[in-house]
PDB file of C-alpha atoms and ligand atoms in Angstrom:
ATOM      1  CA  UNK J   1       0.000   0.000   0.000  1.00 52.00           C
ATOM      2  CA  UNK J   2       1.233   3.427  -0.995  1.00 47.00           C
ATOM      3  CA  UNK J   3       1.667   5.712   2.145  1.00 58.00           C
ATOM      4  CA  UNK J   4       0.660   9.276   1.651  1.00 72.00           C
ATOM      5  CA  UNK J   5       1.647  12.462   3.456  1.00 67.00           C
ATOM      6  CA  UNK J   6      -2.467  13.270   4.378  1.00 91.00           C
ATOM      7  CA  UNK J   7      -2.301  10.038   6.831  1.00 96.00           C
ATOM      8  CA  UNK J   8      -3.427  11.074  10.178  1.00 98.00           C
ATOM      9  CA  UNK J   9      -0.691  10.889  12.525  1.00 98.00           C
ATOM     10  CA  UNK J  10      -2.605  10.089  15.537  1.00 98.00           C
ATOM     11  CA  UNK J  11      -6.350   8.445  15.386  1.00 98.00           C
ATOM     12  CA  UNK J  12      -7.998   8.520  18.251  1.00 99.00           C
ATOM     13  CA  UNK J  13     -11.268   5.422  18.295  1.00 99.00           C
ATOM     14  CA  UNK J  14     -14.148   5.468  20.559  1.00 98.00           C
ATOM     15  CA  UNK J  15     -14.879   1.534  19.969  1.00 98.00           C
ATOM     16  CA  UNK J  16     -18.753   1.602  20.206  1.00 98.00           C
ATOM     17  CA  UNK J  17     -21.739  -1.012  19.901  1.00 98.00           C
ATOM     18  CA  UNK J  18     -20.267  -4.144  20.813  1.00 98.00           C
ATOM     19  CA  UNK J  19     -23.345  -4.841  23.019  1.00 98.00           C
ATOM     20  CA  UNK J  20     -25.895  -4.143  20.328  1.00 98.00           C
ATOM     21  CA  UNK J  21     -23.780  -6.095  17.926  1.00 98.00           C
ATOM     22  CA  UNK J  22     -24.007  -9.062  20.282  1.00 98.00           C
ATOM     23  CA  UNK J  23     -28.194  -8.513  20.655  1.00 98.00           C
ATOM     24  CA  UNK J  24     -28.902  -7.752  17.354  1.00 98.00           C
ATOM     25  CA  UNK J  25     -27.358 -11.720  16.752  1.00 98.00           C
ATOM     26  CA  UNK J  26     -28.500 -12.705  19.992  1.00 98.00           C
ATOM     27  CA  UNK J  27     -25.598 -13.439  21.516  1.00 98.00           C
ATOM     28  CA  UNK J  28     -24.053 -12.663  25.190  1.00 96.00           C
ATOM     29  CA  UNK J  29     -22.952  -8.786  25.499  1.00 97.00           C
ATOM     30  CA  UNK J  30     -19.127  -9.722  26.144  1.00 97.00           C
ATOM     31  CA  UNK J  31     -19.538 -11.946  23.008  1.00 98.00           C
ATOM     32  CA  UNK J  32     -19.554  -8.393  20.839  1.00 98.00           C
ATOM     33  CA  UNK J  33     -16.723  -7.643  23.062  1.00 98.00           C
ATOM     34  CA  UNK J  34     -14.392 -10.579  22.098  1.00 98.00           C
ATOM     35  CA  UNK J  35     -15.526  -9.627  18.102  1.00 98.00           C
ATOM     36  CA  UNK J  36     -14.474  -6.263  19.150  1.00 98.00           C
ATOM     37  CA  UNK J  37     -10.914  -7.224  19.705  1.00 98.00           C
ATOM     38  CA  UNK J  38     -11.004  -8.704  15.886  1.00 98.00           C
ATOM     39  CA  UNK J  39     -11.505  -5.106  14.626  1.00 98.00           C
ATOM     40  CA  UNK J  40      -9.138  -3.931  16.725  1.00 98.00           C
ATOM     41  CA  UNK J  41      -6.677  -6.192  15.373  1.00 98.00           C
ATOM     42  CA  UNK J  42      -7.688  -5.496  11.746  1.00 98.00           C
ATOM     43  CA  UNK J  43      -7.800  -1.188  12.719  1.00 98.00           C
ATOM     44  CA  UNK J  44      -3.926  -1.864  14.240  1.00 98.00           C
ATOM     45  CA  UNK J  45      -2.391  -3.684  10.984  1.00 98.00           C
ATOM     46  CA  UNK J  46      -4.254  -0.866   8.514  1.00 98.00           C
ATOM     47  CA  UNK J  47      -2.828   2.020  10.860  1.00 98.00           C
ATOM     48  CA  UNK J  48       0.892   0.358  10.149  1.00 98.00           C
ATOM     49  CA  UNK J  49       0.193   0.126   6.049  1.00 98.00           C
ATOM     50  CA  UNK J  50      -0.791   3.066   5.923  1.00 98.00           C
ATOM     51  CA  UNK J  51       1.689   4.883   8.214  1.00 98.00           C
ATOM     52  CA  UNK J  52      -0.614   6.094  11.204  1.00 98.00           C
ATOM     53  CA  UNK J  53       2.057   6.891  13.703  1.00 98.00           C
ATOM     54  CA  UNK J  54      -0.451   6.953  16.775  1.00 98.00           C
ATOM     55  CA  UNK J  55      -3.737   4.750  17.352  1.00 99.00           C
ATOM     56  CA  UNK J  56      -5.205   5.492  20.633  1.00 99.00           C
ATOM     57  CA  UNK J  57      -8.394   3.079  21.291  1.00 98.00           C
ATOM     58  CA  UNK J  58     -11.180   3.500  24.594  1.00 98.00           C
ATOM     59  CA  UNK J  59     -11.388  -0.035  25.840  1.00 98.00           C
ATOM     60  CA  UNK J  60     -12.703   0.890  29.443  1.00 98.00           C
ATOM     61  CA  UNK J  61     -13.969   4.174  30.810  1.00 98.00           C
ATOM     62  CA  UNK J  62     -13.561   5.063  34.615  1.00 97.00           C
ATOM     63  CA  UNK J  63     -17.835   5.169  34.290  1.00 96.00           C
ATOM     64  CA  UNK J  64     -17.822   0.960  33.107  1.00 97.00           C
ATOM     65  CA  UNK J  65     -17.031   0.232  36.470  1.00 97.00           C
ATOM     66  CA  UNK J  66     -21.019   0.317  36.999  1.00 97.00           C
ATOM     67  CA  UNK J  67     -21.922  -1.938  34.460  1.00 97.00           C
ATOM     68  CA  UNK J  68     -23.038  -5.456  35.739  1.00 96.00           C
ATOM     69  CA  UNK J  69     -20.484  -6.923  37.784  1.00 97.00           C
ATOM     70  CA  UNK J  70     -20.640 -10.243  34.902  1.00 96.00           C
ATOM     71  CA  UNK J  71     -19.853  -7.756  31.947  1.00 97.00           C
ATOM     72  CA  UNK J  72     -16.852  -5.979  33.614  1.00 97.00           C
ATOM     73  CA  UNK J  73     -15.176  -9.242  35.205  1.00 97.00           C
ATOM     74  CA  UNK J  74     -15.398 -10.411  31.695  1.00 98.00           C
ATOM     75  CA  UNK J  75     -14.054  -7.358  30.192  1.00 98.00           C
ATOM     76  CA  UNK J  76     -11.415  -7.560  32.326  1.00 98.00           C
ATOM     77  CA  UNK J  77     -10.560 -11.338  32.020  1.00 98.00           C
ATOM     78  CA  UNK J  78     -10.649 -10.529  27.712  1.00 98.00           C
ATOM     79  CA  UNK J  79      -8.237  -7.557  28.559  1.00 98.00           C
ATOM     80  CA  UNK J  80      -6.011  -9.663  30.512  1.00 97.00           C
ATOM     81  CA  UNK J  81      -6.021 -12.637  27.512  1.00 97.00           C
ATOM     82  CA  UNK J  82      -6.026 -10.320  24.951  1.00 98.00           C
ATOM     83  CA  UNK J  83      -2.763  -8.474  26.302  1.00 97.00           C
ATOM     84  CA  UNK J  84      -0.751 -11.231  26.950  1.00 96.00           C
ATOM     85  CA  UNK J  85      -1.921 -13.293  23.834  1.00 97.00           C
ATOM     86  CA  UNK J  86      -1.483 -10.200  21.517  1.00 98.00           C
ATOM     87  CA  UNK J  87       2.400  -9.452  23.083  1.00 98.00           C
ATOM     88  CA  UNK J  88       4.658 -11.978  20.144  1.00 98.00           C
ATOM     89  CA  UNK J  89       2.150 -10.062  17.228  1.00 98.00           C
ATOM     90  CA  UNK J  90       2.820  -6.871  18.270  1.00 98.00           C
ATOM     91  CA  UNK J  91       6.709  -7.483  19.091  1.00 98.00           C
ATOM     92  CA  UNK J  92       6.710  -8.469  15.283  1.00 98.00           C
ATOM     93  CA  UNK J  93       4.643  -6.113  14.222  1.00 98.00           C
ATOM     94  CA  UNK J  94       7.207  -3.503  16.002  1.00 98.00           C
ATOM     95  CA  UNK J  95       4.116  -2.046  17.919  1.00 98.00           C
ATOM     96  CA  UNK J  96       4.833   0.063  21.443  1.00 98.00           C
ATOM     97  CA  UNK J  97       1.745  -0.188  23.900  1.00 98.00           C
ATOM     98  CA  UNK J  98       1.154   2.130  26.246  1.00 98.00           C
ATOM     99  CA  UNK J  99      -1.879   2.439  28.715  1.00 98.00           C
ATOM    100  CA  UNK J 100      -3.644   5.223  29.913  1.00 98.00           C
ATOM    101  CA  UNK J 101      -6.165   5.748  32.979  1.00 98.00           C
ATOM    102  CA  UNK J 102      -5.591   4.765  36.834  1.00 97.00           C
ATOM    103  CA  UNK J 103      -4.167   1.870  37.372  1.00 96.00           C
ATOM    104  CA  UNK J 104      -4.942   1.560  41.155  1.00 92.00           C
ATOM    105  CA  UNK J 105      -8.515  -0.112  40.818  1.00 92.00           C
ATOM    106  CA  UNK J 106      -7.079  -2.511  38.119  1.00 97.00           C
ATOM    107  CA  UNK J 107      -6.433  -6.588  39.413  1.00 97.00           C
ATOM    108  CA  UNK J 108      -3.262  -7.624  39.857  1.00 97.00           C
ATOM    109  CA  UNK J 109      -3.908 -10.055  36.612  1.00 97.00           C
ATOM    110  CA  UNK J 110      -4.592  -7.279  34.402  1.00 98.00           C
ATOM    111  CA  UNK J 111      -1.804  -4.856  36.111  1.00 98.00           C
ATOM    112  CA  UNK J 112       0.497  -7.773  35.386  1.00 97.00           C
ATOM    113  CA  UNK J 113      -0.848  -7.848  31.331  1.00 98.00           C
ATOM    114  CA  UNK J 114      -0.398  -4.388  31.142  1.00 98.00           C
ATOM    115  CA  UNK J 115       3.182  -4.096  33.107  1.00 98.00           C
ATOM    116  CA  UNK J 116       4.442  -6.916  30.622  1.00 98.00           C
ATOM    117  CA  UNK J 117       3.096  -5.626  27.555  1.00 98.00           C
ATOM    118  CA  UNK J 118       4.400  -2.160  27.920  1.00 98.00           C
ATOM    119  CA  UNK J 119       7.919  -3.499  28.844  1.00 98.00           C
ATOM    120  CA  UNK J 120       8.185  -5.964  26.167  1.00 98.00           C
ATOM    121  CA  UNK J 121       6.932  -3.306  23.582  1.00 98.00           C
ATOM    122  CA  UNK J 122       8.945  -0.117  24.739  1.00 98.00           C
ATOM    123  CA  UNK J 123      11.509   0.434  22.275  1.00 98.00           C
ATOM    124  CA  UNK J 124       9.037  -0.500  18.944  1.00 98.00           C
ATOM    125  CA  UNK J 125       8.788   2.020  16.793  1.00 98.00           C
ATOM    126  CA  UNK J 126       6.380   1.819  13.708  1.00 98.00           C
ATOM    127  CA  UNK J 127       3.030   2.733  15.742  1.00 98.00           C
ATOM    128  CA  UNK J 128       2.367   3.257  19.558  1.00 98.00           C
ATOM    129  CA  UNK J 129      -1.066   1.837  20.111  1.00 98.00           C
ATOM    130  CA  UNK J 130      -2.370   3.619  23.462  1.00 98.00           C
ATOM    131  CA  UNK J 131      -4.812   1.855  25.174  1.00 98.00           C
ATOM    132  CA  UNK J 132      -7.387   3.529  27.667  1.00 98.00           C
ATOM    133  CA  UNK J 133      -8.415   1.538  30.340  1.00 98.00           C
ATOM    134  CA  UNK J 134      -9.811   3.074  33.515  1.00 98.00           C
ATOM    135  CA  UNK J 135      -9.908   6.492  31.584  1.00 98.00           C
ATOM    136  CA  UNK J 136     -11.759  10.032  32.118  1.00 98.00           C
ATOM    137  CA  UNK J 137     -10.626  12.826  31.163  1.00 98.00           C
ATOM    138  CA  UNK J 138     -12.241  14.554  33.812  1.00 98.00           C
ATOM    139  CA  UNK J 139      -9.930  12.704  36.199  1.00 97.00           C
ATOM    140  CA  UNK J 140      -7.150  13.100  34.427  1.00 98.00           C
ATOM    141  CA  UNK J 141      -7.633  16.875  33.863  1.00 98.00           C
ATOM    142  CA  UNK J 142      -8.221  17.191  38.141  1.00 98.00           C
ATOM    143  CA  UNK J 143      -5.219  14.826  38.484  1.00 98.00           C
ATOM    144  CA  UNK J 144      -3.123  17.664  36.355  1.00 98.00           C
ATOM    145  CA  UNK J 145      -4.666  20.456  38.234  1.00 98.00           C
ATOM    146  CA  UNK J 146      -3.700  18.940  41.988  1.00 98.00           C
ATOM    147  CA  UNK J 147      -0.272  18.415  40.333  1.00 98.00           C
ATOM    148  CA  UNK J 148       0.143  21.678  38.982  1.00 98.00           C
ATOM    149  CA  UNK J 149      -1.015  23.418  42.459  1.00 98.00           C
ATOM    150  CA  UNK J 150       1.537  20.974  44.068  1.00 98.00           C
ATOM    151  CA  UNK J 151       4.474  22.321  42.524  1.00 98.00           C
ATOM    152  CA  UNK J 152       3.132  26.012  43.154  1.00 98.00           C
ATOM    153  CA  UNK J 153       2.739  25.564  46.779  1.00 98.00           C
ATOM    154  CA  UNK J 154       6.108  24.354  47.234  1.00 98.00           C
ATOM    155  CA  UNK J 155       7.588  26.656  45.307  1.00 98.00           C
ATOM    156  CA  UNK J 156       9.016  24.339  42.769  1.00 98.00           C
ATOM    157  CA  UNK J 157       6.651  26.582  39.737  1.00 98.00           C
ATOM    158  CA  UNK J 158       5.430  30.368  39.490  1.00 98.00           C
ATOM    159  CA  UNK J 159       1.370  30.216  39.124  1.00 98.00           C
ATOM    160  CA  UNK J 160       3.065  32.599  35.627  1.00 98.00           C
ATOM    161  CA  UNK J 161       4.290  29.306  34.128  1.00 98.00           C
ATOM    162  CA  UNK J 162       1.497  27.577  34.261  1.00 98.00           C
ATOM    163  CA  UNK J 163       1.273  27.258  30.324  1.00 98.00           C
ATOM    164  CA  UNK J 164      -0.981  25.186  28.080  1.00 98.00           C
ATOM    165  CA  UNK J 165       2.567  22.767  27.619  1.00 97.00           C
ATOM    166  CA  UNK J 166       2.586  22.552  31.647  1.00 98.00           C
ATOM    167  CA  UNK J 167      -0.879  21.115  31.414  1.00 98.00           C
ATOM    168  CA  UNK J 168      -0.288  18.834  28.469  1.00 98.00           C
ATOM    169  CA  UNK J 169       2.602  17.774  30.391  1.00 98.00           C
ATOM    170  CA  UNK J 170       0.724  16.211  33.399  1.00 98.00           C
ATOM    171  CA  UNK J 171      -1.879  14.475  31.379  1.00 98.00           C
ATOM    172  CA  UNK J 172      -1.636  10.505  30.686  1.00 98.00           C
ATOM    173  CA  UNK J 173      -0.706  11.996  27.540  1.00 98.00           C
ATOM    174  CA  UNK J 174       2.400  13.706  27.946  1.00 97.00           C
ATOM    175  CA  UNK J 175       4.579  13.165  25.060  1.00 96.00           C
ATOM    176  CA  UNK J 176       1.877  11.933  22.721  1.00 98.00           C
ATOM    177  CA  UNK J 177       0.721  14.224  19.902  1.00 98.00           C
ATOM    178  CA  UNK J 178      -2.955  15.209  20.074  1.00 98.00           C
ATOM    179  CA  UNK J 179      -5.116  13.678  17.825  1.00 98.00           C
ATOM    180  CA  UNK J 180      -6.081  15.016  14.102  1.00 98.00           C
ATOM    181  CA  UNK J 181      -8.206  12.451  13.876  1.00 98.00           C
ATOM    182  CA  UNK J 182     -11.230  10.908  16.367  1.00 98.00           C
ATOM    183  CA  UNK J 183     -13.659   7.972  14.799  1.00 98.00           C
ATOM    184  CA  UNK J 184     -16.882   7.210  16.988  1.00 98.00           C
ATOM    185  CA  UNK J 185     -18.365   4.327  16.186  1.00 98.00           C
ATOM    186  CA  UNK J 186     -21.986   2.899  16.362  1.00 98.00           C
ATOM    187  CA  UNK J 187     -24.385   6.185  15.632  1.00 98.00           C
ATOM    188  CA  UNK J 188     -23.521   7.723  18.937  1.00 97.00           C
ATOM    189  CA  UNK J 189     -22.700  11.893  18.804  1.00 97.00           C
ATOM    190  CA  UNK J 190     -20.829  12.171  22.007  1.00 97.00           C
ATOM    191  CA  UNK J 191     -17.196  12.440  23.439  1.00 97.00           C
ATOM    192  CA  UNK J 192     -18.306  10.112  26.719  1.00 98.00           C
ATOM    193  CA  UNK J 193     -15.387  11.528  29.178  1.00 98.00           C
ATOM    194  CA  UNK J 194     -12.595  11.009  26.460  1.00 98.00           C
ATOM    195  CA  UNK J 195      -9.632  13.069  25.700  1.00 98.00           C
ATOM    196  CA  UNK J 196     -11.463  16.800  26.480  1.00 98.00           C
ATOM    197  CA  UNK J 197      -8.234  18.371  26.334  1.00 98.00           C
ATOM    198  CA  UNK J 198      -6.487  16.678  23.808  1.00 98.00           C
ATOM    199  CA  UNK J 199      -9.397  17.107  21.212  1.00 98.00           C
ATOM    200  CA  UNK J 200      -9.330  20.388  21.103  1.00 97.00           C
ATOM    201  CA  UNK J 201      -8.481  20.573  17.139  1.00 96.00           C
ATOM    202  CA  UNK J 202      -9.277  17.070  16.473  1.00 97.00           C
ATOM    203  CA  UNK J 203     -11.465  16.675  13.353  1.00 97.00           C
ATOM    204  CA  UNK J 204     -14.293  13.928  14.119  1.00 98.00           C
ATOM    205  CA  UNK J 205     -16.171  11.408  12.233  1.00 98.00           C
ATOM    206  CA  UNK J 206     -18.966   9.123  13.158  1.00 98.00           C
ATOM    207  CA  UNK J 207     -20.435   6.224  11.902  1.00 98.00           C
ATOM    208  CA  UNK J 208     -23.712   4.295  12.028  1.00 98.00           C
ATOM    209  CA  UNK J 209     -21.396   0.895  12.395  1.00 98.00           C
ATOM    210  CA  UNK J 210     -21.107  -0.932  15.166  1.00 98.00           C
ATOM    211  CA  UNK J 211     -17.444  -1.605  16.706  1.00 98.00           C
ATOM    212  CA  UNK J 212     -17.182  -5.151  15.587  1.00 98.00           C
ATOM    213  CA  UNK J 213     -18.223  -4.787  12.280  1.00 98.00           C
ATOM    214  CA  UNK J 214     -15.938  -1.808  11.727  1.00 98.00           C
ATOM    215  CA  UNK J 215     -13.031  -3.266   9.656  1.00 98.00           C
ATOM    216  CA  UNK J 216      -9.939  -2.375   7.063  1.00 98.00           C
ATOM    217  CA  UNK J 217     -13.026  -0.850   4.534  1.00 98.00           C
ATOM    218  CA  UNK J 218     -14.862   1.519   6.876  1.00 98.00           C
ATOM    219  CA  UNK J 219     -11.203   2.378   8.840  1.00 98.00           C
ATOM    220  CA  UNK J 220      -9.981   3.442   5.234  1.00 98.00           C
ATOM    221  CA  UNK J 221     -13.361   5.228   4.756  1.00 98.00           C
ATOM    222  CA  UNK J 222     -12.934   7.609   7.686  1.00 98.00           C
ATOM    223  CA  UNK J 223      -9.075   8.304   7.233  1.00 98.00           C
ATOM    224  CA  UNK J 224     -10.919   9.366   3.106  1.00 97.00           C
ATOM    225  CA  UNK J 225     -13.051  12.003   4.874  1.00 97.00           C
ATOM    226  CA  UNK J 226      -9.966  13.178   7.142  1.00 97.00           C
ATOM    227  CA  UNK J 227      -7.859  13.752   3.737  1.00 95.00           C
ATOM    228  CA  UNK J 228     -11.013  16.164   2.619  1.00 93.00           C
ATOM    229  CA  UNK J 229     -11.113  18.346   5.745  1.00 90.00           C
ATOM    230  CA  UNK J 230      -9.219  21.213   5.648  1.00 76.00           C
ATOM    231  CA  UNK J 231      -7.653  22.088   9.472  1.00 78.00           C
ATOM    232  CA  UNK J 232      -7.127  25.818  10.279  1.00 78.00           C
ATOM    233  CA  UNK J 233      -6.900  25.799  14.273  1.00 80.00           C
ATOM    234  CA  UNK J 234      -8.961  28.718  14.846  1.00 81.00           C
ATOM    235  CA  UNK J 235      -7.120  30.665  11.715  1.00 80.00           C
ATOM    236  CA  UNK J 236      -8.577  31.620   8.045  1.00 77.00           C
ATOM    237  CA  UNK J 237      -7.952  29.813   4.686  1.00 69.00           C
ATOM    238  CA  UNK J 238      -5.710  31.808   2.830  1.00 61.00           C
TER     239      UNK J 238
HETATM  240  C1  FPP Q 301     -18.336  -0.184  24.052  1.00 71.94           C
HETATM  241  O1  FPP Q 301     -19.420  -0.899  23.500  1.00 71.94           O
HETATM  242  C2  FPP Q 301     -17.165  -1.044  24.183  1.00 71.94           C
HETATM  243  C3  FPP Q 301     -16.501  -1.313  25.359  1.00 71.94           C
HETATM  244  C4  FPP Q 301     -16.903  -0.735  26.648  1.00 71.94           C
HETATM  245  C5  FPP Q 301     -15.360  -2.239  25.390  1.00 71.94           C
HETATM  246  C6  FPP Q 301     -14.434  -2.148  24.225  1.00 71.94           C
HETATM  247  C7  FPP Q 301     -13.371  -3.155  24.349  1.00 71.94           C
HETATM  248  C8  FPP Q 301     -12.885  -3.918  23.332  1.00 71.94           C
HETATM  249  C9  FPP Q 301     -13.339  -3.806  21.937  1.00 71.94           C
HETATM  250  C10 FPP Q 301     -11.770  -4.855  23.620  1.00 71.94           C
HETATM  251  C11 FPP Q 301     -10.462  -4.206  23.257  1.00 71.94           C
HETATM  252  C12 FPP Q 301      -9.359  -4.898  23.931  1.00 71.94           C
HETATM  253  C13 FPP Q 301      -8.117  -4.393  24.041  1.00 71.94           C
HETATM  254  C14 FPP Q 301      -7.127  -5.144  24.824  1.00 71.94           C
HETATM  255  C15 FPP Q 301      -7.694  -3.122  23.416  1.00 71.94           C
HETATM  256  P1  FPP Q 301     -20.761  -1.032  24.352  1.00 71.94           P
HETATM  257  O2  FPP Q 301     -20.657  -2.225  25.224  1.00 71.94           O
HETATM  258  O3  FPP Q 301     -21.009   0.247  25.103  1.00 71.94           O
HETATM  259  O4  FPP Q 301     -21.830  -1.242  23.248  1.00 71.94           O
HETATM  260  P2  FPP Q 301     -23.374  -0.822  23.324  1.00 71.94           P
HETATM  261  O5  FPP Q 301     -23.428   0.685  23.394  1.00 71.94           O
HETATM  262  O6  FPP Q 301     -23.922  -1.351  22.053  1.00 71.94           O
HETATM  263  O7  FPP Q 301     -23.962  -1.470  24.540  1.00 71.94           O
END
């Protein structure tokens, strides 16, 4: 495949409908989950043909945590397979992994997954796949904020230099481009506690398919309508 300078460098995937996916077939919910891991998969290897540099997917949101207790052990026992399973492909694939969210409320199993993974993966270099599990943005922008005031009240930083860059820099984040490009699947119109401060500029595009039937086709699709968007950050068009 040819790679083209209008890739997106960063994507940024809100992976929705799983659970209708699995009704609509009448199936088990986490059945649409373990389907959703196929696109996942399929969005990962299409990101490295066509030279996406960053692919940042929700898997869990710090809000899942009150979904039935049966749905998020299960999520949690397909993150913990799916990261350790997944480690050989994406050493060969020359994938890095990083996770965001808080780790604290994670299991040891899945803090183990994830601990692994991001070790084995560290120096890869074609894409960085960052995964967000236990994410809000919310909580990550009050985790900045109680940082930030830290470091004034001990003197360590003037309240002057508090800069947009000091802010990026004590976000999950920090070091990670922003998105240019943010893909919602499943009909839904909503950011659901993701990213606030990293979409800022972010073009979006959303789609009536669900999550597991989202594959190579409709990924190419939406990086087509980021090529015919023209970005201006707040500026005119000459
Ligand atoms: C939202 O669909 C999807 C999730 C909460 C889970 C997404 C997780 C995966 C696809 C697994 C990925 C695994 C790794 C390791 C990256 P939903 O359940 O809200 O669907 P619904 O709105 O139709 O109910």
């Amino acid at each position: 495949m040819v790679k083209d300078k209008n890739i997106p460098q960063h994507v940024a995937i809100i992976m929705d409908g799983n659970g209708r996916w699995a009704k609509q077939k009448g199936l088990d919910r986490l059945q649409g989950h373990y389907e959703g891991v196929v696109s996942v998969r399929e969005v990962i290897q299409t990101s490295l043909d066509i030279g996406v540099k960053y692919l940042t997917v929700y898997a869990f949101s710090s809000e899942n945590w009150g979904r039935p207790k049966s749905e998020v052990e299960g999520l949690m026992e397909l993150f913990c397979k799916t990261i350790s399973l997944e480690i050989p492909s994406l050493v060969d694939k020359n994938v890095r992994v990083i996770f965001i969210g808080e780790r604290q409320s994670l299991n040891a199993s899945v803090l183990d997954s994830i601990q692994l993974c991001e070790q084995t993966t560290q120096k890869n270099t074609a894409l960085t796949l960052v995964v967000a599990l236990n994410y809000g943005s919310r909580r990550e922008i009050v985790s900045a904020v109680k940082e930030i005031s830290q470091a004034v009240c001990s003197g360590e930083m003037s309240v002057e230099e508090i800069s947009e860059s000091v802010v990026s820099d004590h976000l999950f984040t920090k070091n990670i481009p922003d998105p240019d490009l943010l893909i919602r699947t499943s009909g839904e119109c909503r950011l659901s506690n993701f990213l606030m401060w990293q979409l800022s500029y972010t073009e979006f595009y959303f789609t009536k398919t669900l999550w597991p039937d989202f594959h190579k086709e409709a990924f190419l699709e939406a990086i087509n309508y980021y090529k015919t968007r023209s970005r201006r950050y707040g500026l005119v068009t000459e």
